[in-house]
Short mmCIF file of C-alpha atoms and ligand atoms in Angstrom, two decimals:
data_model
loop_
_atom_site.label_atom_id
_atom_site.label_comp_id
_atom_site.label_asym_id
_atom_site.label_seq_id
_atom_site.Cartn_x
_atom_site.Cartn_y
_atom_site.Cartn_z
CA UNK S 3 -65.86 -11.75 -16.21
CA UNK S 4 -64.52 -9.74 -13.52
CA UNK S 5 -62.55 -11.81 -10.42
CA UNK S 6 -63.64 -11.47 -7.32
CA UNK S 7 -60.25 -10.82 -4.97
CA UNK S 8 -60.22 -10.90 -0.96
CA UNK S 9 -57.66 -9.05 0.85
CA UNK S 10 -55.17 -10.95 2.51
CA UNK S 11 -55.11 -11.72 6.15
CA UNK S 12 -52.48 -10.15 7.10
CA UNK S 13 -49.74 -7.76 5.27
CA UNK S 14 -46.09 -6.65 6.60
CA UNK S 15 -45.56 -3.18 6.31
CA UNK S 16 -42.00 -1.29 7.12
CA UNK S 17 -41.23 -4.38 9.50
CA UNK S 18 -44.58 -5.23 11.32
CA UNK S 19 -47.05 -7.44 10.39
CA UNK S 20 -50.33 -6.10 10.67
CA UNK S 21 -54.09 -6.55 9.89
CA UNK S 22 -54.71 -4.42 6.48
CA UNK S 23 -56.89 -2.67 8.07
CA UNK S 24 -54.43 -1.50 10.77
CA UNK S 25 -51.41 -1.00 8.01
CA UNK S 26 -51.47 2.38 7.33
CA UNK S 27 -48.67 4.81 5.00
CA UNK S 28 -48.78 8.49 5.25
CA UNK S 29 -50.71 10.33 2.64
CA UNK S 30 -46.77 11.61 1.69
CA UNK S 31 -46.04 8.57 0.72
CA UNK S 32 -43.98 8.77 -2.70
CA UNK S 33 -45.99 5.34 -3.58
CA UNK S 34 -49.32 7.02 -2.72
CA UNK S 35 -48.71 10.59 -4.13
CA UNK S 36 -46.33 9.98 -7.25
CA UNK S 37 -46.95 6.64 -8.33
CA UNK S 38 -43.09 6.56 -6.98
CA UNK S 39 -42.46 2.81 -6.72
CA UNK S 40 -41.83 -0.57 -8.17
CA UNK S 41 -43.61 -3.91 -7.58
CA UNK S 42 -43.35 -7.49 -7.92
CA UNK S 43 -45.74 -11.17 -8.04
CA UNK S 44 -43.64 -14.12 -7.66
CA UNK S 45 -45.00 -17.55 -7.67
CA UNK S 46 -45.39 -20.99 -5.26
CA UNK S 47 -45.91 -24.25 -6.66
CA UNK S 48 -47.68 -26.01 -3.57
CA UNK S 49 -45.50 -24.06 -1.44
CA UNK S 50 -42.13 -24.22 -3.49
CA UNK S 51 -41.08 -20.97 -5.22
CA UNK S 52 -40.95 -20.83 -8.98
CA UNK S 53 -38.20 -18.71 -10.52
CA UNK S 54 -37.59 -16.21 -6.97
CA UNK S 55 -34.43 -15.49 -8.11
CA UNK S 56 -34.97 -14.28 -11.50
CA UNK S 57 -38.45 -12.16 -9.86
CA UNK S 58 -35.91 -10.83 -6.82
CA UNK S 59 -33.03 -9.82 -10.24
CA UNK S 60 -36.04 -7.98 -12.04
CA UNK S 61 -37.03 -6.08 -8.70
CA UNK S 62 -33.05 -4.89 -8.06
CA UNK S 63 -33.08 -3.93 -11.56
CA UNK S 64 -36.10 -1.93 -11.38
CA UNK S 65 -35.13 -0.45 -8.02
CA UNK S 66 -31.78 0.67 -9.44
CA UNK S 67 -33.27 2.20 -12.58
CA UNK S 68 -35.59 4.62 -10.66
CA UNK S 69 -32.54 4.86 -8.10
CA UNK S 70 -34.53 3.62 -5.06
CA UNK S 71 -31.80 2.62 -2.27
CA UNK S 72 -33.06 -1.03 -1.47
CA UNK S 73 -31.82 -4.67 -1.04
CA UNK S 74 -34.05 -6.79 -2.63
CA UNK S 75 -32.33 -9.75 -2.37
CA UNK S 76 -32.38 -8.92 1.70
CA UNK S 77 -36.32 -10.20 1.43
CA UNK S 78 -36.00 -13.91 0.54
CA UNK S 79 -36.21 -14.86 4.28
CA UNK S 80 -39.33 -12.47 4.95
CA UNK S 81 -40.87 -13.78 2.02
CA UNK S 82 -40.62 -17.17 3.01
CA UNK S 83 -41.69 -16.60 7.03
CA UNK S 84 -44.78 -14.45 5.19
CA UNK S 85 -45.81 -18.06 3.28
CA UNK S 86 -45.63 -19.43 6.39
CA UNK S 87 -47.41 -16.87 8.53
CA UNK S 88 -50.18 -17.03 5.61
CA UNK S 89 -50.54 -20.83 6.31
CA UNK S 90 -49.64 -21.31 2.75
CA UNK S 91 -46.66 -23.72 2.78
CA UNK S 92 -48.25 -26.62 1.03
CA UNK S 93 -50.49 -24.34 -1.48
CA UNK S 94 -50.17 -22.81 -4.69
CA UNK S 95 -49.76 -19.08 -3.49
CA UNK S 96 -48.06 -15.87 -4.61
CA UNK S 97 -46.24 -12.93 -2.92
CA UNK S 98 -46.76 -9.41 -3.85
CA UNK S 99 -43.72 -7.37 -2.65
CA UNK S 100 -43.67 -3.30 -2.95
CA UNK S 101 -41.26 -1.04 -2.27
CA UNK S 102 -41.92 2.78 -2.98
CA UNK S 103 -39.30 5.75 -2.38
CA UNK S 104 -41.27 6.56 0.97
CA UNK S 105 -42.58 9.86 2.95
CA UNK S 106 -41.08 13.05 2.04
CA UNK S 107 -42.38 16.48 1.18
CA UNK S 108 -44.04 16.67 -2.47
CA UNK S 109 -41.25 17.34 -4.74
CA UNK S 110 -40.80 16.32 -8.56
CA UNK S 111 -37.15 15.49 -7.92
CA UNK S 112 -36.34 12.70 -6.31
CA UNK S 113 -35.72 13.42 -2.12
CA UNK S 114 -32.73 13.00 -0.71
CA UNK S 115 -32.26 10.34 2.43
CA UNK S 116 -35.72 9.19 2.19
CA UNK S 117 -36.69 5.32 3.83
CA UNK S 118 -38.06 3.17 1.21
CA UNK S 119 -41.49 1.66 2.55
CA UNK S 120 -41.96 -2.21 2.20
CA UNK S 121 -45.00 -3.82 1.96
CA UNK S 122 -45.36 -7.71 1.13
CA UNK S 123 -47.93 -10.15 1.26
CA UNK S 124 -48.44 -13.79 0.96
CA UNK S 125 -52.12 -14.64 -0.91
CA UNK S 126 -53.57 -18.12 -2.64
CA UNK S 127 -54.09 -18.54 -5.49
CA UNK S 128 -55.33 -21.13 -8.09
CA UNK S 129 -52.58 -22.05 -10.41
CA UNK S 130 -54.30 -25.35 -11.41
CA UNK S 131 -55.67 -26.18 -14.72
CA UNK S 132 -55.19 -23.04 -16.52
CA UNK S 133 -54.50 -25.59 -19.61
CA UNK S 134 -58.57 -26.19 -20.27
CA UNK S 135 -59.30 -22.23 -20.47
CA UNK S 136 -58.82 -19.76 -23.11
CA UNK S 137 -59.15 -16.30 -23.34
CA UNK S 138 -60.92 -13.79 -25.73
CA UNK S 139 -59.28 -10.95 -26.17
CA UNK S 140 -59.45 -7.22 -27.72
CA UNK S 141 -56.78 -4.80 -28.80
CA UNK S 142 -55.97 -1.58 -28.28
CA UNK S 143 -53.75 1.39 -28.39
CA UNK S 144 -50.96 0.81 -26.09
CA UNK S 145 -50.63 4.48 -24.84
CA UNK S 146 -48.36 3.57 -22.19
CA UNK S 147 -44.95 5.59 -21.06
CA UNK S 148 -42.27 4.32 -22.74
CA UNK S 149 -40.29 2.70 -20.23
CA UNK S 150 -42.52 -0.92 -19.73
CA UNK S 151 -39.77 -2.23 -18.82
CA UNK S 152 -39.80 -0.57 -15.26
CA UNK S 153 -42.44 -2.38 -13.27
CA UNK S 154 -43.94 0.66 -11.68
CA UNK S 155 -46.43 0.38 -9.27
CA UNK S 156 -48.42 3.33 -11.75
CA UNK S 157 -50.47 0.92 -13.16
CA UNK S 158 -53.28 3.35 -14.22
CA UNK S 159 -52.60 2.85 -17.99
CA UNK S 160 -52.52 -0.76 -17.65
CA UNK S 161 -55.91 -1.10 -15.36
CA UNK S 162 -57.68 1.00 -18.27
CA UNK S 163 -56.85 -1.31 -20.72
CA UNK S 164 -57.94 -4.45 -18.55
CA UNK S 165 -61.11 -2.44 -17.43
CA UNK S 166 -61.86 -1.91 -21.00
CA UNK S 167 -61.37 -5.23 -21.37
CA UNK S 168 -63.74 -6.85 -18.73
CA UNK S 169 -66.33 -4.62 -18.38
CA UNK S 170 -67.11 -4.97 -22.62
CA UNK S 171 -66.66 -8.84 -22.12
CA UNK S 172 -62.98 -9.85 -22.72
CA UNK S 173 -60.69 -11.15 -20.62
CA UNK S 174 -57.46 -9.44 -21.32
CA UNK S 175 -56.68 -6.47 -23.51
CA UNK S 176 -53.91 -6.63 -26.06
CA UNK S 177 -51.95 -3.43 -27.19
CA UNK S 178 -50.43 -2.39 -30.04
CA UNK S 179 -47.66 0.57 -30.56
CA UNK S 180 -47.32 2.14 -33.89
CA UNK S 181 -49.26 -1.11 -34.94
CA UNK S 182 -47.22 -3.66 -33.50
CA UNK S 183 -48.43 -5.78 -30.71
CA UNK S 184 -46.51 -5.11 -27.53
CA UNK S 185 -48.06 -6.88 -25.06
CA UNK S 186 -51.23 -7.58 -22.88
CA UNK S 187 -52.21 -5.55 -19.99
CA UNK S 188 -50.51 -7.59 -17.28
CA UNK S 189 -49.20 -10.37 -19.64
CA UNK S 190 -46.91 -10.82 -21.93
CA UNK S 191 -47.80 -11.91 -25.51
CA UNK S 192 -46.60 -15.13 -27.79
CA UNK S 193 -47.82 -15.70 -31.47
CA UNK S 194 -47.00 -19.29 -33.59
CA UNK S 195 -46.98 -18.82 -37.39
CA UNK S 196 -45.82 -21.38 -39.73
CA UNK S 197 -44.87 -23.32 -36.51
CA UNK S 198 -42.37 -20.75 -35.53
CA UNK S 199 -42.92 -18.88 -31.57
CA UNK S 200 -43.05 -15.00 -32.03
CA UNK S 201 -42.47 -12.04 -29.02
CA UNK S 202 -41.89 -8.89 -28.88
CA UNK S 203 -38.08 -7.82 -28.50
CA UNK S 204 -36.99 -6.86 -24.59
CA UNK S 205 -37.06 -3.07 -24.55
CA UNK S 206 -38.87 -0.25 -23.10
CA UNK S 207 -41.98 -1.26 -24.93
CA UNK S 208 -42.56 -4.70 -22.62
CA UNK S 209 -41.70 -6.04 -19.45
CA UNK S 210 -39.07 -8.73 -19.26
CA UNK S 211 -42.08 -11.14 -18.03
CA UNK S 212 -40.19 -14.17 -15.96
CA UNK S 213 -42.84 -16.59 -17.41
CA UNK S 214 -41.96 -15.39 -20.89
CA UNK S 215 -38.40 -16.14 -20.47
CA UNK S 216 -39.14 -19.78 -18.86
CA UNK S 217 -41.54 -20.29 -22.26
CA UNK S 218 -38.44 -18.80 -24.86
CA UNK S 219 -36.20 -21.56 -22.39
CA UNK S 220 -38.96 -24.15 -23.14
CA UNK S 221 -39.41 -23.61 -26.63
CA UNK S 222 -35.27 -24.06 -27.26
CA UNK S 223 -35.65 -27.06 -25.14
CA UNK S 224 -38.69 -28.15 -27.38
CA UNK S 225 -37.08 -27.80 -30.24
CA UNK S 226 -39.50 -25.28 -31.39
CA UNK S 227 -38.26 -22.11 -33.81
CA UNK S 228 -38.46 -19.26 -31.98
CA UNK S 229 -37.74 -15.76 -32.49
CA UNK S 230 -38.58 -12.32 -30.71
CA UNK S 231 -39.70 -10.05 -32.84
CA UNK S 232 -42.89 -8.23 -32.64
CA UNK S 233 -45.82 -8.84 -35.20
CA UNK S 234 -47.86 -5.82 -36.99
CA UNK S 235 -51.55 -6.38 -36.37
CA UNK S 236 -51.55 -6.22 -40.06
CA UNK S 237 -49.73 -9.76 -39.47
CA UNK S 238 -52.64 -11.42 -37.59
CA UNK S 239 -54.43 -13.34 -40.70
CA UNK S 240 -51.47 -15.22 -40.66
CA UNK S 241 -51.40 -15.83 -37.24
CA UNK S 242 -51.85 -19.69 -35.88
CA UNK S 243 -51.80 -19.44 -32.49
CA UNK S 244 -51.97 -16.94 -29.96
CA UNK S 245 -51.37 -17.48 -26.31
CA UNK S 246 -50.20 -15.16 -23.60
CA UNK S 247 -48.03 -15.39 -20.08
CA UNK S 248 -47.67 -14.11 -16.62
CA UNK S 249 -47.02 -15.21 -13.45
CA UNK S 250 -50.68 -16.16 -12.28
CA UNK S 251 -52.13 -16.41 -15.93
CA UNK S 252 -49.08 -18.86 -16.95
CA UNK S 253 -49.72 -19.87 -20.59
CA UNK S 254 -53.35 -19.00 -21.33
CA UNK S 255 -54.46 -19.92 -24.80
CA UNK S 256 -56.43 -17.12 -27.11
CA UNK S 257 -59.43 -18.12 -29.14
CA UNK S 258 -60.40 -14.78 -30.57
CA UNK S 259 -58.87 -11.50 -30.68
CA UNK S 260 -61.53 -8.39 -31.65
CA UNK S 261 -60.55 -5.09 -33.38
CA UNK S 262 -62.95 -1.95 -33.58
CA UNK S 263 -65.53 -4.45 -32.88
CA UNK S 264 -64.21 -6.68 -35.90
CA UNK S 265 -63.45 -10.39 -34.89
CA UNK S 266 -59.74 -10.82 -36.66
CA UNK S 267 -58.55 -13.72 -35.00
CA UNK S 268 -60.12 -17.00 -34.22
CA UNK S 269 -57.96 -20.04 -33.09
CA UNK S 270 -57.88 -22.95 -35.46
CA UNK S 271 -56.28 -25.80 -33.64
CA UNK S 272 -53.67 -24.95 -30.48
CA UNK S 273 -51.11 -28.08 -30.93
CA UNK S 274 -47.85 -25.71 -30.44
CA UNK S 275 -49.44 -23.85 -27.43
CA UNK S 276 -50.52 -27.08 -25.80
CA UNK S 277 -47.10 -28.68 -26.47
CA UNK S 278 -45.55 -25.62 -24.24
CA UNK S 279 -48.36 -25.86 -21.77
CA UNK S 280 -47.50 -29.05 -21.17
CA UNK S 281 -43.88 -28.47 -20.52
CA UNK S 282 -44.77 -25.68 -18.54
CA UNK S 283 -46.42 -27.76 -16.43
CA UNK S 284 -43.59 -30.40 -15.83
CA UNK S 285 -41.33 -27.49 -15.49
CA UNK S 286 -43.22 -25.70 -12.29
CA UNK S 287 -43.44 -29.30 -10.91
CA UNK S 288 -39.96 -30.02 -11.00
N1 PDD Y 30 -48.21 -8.91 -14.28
N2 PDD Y 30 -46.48 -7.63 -18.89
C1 PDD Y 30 -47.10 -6.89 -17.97
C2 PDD Y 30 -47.50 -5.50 -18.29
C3 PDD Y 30 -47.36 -7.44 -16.68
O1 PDD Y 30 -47.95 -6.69 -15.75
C4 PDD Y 30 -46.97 -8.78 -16.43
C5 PDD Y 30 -47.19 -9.42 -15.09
C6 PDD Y 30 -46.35 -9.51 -17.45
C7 PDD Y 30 -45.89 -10.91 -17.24
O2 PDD Y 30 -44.73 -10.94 -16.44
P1 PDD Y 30 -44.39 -12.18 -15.50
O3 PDD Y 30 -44.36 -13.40 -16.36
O4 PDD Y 30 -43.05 -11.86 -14.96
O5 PDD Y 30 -45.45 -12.24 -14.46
C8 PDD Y 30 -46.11 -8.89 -18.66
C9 PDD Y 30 -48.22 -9.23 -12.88
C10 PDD Y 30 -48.37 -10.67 -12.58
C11 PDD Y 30 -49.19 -8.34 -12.15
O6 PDD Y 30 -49.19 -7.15 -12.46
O7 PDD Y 30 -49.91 -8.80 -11.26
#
């Protein structure tokens, strides 16, 4: 089913808050023309941020690697002030935080002394009880670029694969490359076989999701065996357990996957995926 989403009250755009409807970028914006900018979703726990460093580290990274001249560690205060503007201090929430290479004349090459535009924005969301649902899933091609690990704001092969998804019924698409799962759409993907935790490798095929590093901490913690390595979709009727993370989906268990319109999944019994749900959730409270 597809989520109904409301735009936020207000947004703060190259340092004024504004109405969205009165934030405006020019049509030569890098961001707008060139898909010439990175993004990030960090988490609040009834108002307490969850992991903001390691979401502000992933940000500078990404920044650097597409050389984009920008302090993201500079945005802690705004981000807090835009919780607080939002009326959000005491709710589970989320900030969305852009930063493209800004307005200059069309060029493939990157401009010279060019302002990066900010936007951010503060919206609720509900992070509660994401243990009782599960997902069903389908899997694809994963005919993304080949750096996933850059969290560009060109999203367009990414919101196929989720529209693909939804509109024939699923709720998240998984890809594979070459055969081997990667990840899902917008989250990242864990399978349990023989009892043992399995993810794809950091590289350019995935992002370096922040929730999948707090479930690979978890899992040590746990005591579970875990290793990250990615599984060929040849794999699968092996496969225990499925379940996959992100920031808003947190640790959402699978109950089928589908193939070419082939069911080749279906979830047994979830006891090592509830185990790290429930650590998961004594972890955000903390
Ligand atoms: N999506 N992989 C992809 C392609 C993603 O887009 C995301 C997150 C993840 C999970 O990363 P993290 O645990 O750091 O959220 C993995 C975000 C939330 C989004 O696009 O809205």
């Amino acid at each position: 089913m597809k989520p109904k989403k409301s735009y936020p009250k207000e947004v703060y755009l190259n340092g004024e808050w504004l109405q969205p409807e009165a934030a405006k970028i020019s049509v030569f914006d890098r961001g707008f023309m060139l898909g010439d900018g990175i993004y990030e979703v960090a988490p609040f726990y009834r108002g307490k941020p969850f992991k903001l460093k390691e979401h502000l580290d992933r940000l500078q990274y990404c920044l650097n690697e597409i050389r984009i001249d920008f302090d993201a560690y500079s945005l802690e205060k705004l981000i807090f002030k835009a919780l607080e503007r939002a009326g959000l201090t005491e709710s589970d929430a989320a900030v969305y935080i852009q930063v493209t290479r800004g307005v200059a004349p069309r060029t493939h090459h990157f401009p010279e002394k060019v302002k990066p535009t900010l936007l951010l924005y503060v919206f609720p969301v509900k992070l509660e009880g994401f243990e009782e649902k599960s997902w069903k899933v389908s899997v694809a091609e994963d005919f993304r670029w080949y750096r996933c690990d850059i969290k560009s704001i060109s999203l367009l092969a990414n919101s196929m694969a989720n529209e693909e998804a939804l509109s024939t019924g699923f709720d998240e698409q998984l890809l594979i490359r070459d055969g081997y799962f990667t990840e899902g759409s917008h989250t990242s993907i864990f399978f349990v076989k023989n009892g043992r935790v399995y993810t794809h490798p950091e590289g350019p095929e995935i992002l370096s999701g922040i929730t999948r590093q707090v479930v690979l901490d978890l899992c040590k913690e746990l005591e579970i065996p875990c290793k990250e390595k990615a599984l060929h979709l040849n794999e699968l009727p092996e496969v225990d357990e499925i379940f996959l993370t992100g920031t808003t989906t947190q640790v959402m268990v699978v109950d089928s996957v589908q193939h070419k319109g082939k069911e080749i999944f279906r979830l047994q019994g979830d006891s090592v995926t509830a185990k790290i749900q429930q650590a998961f959730i004594e972890r955000v409270g903390e």
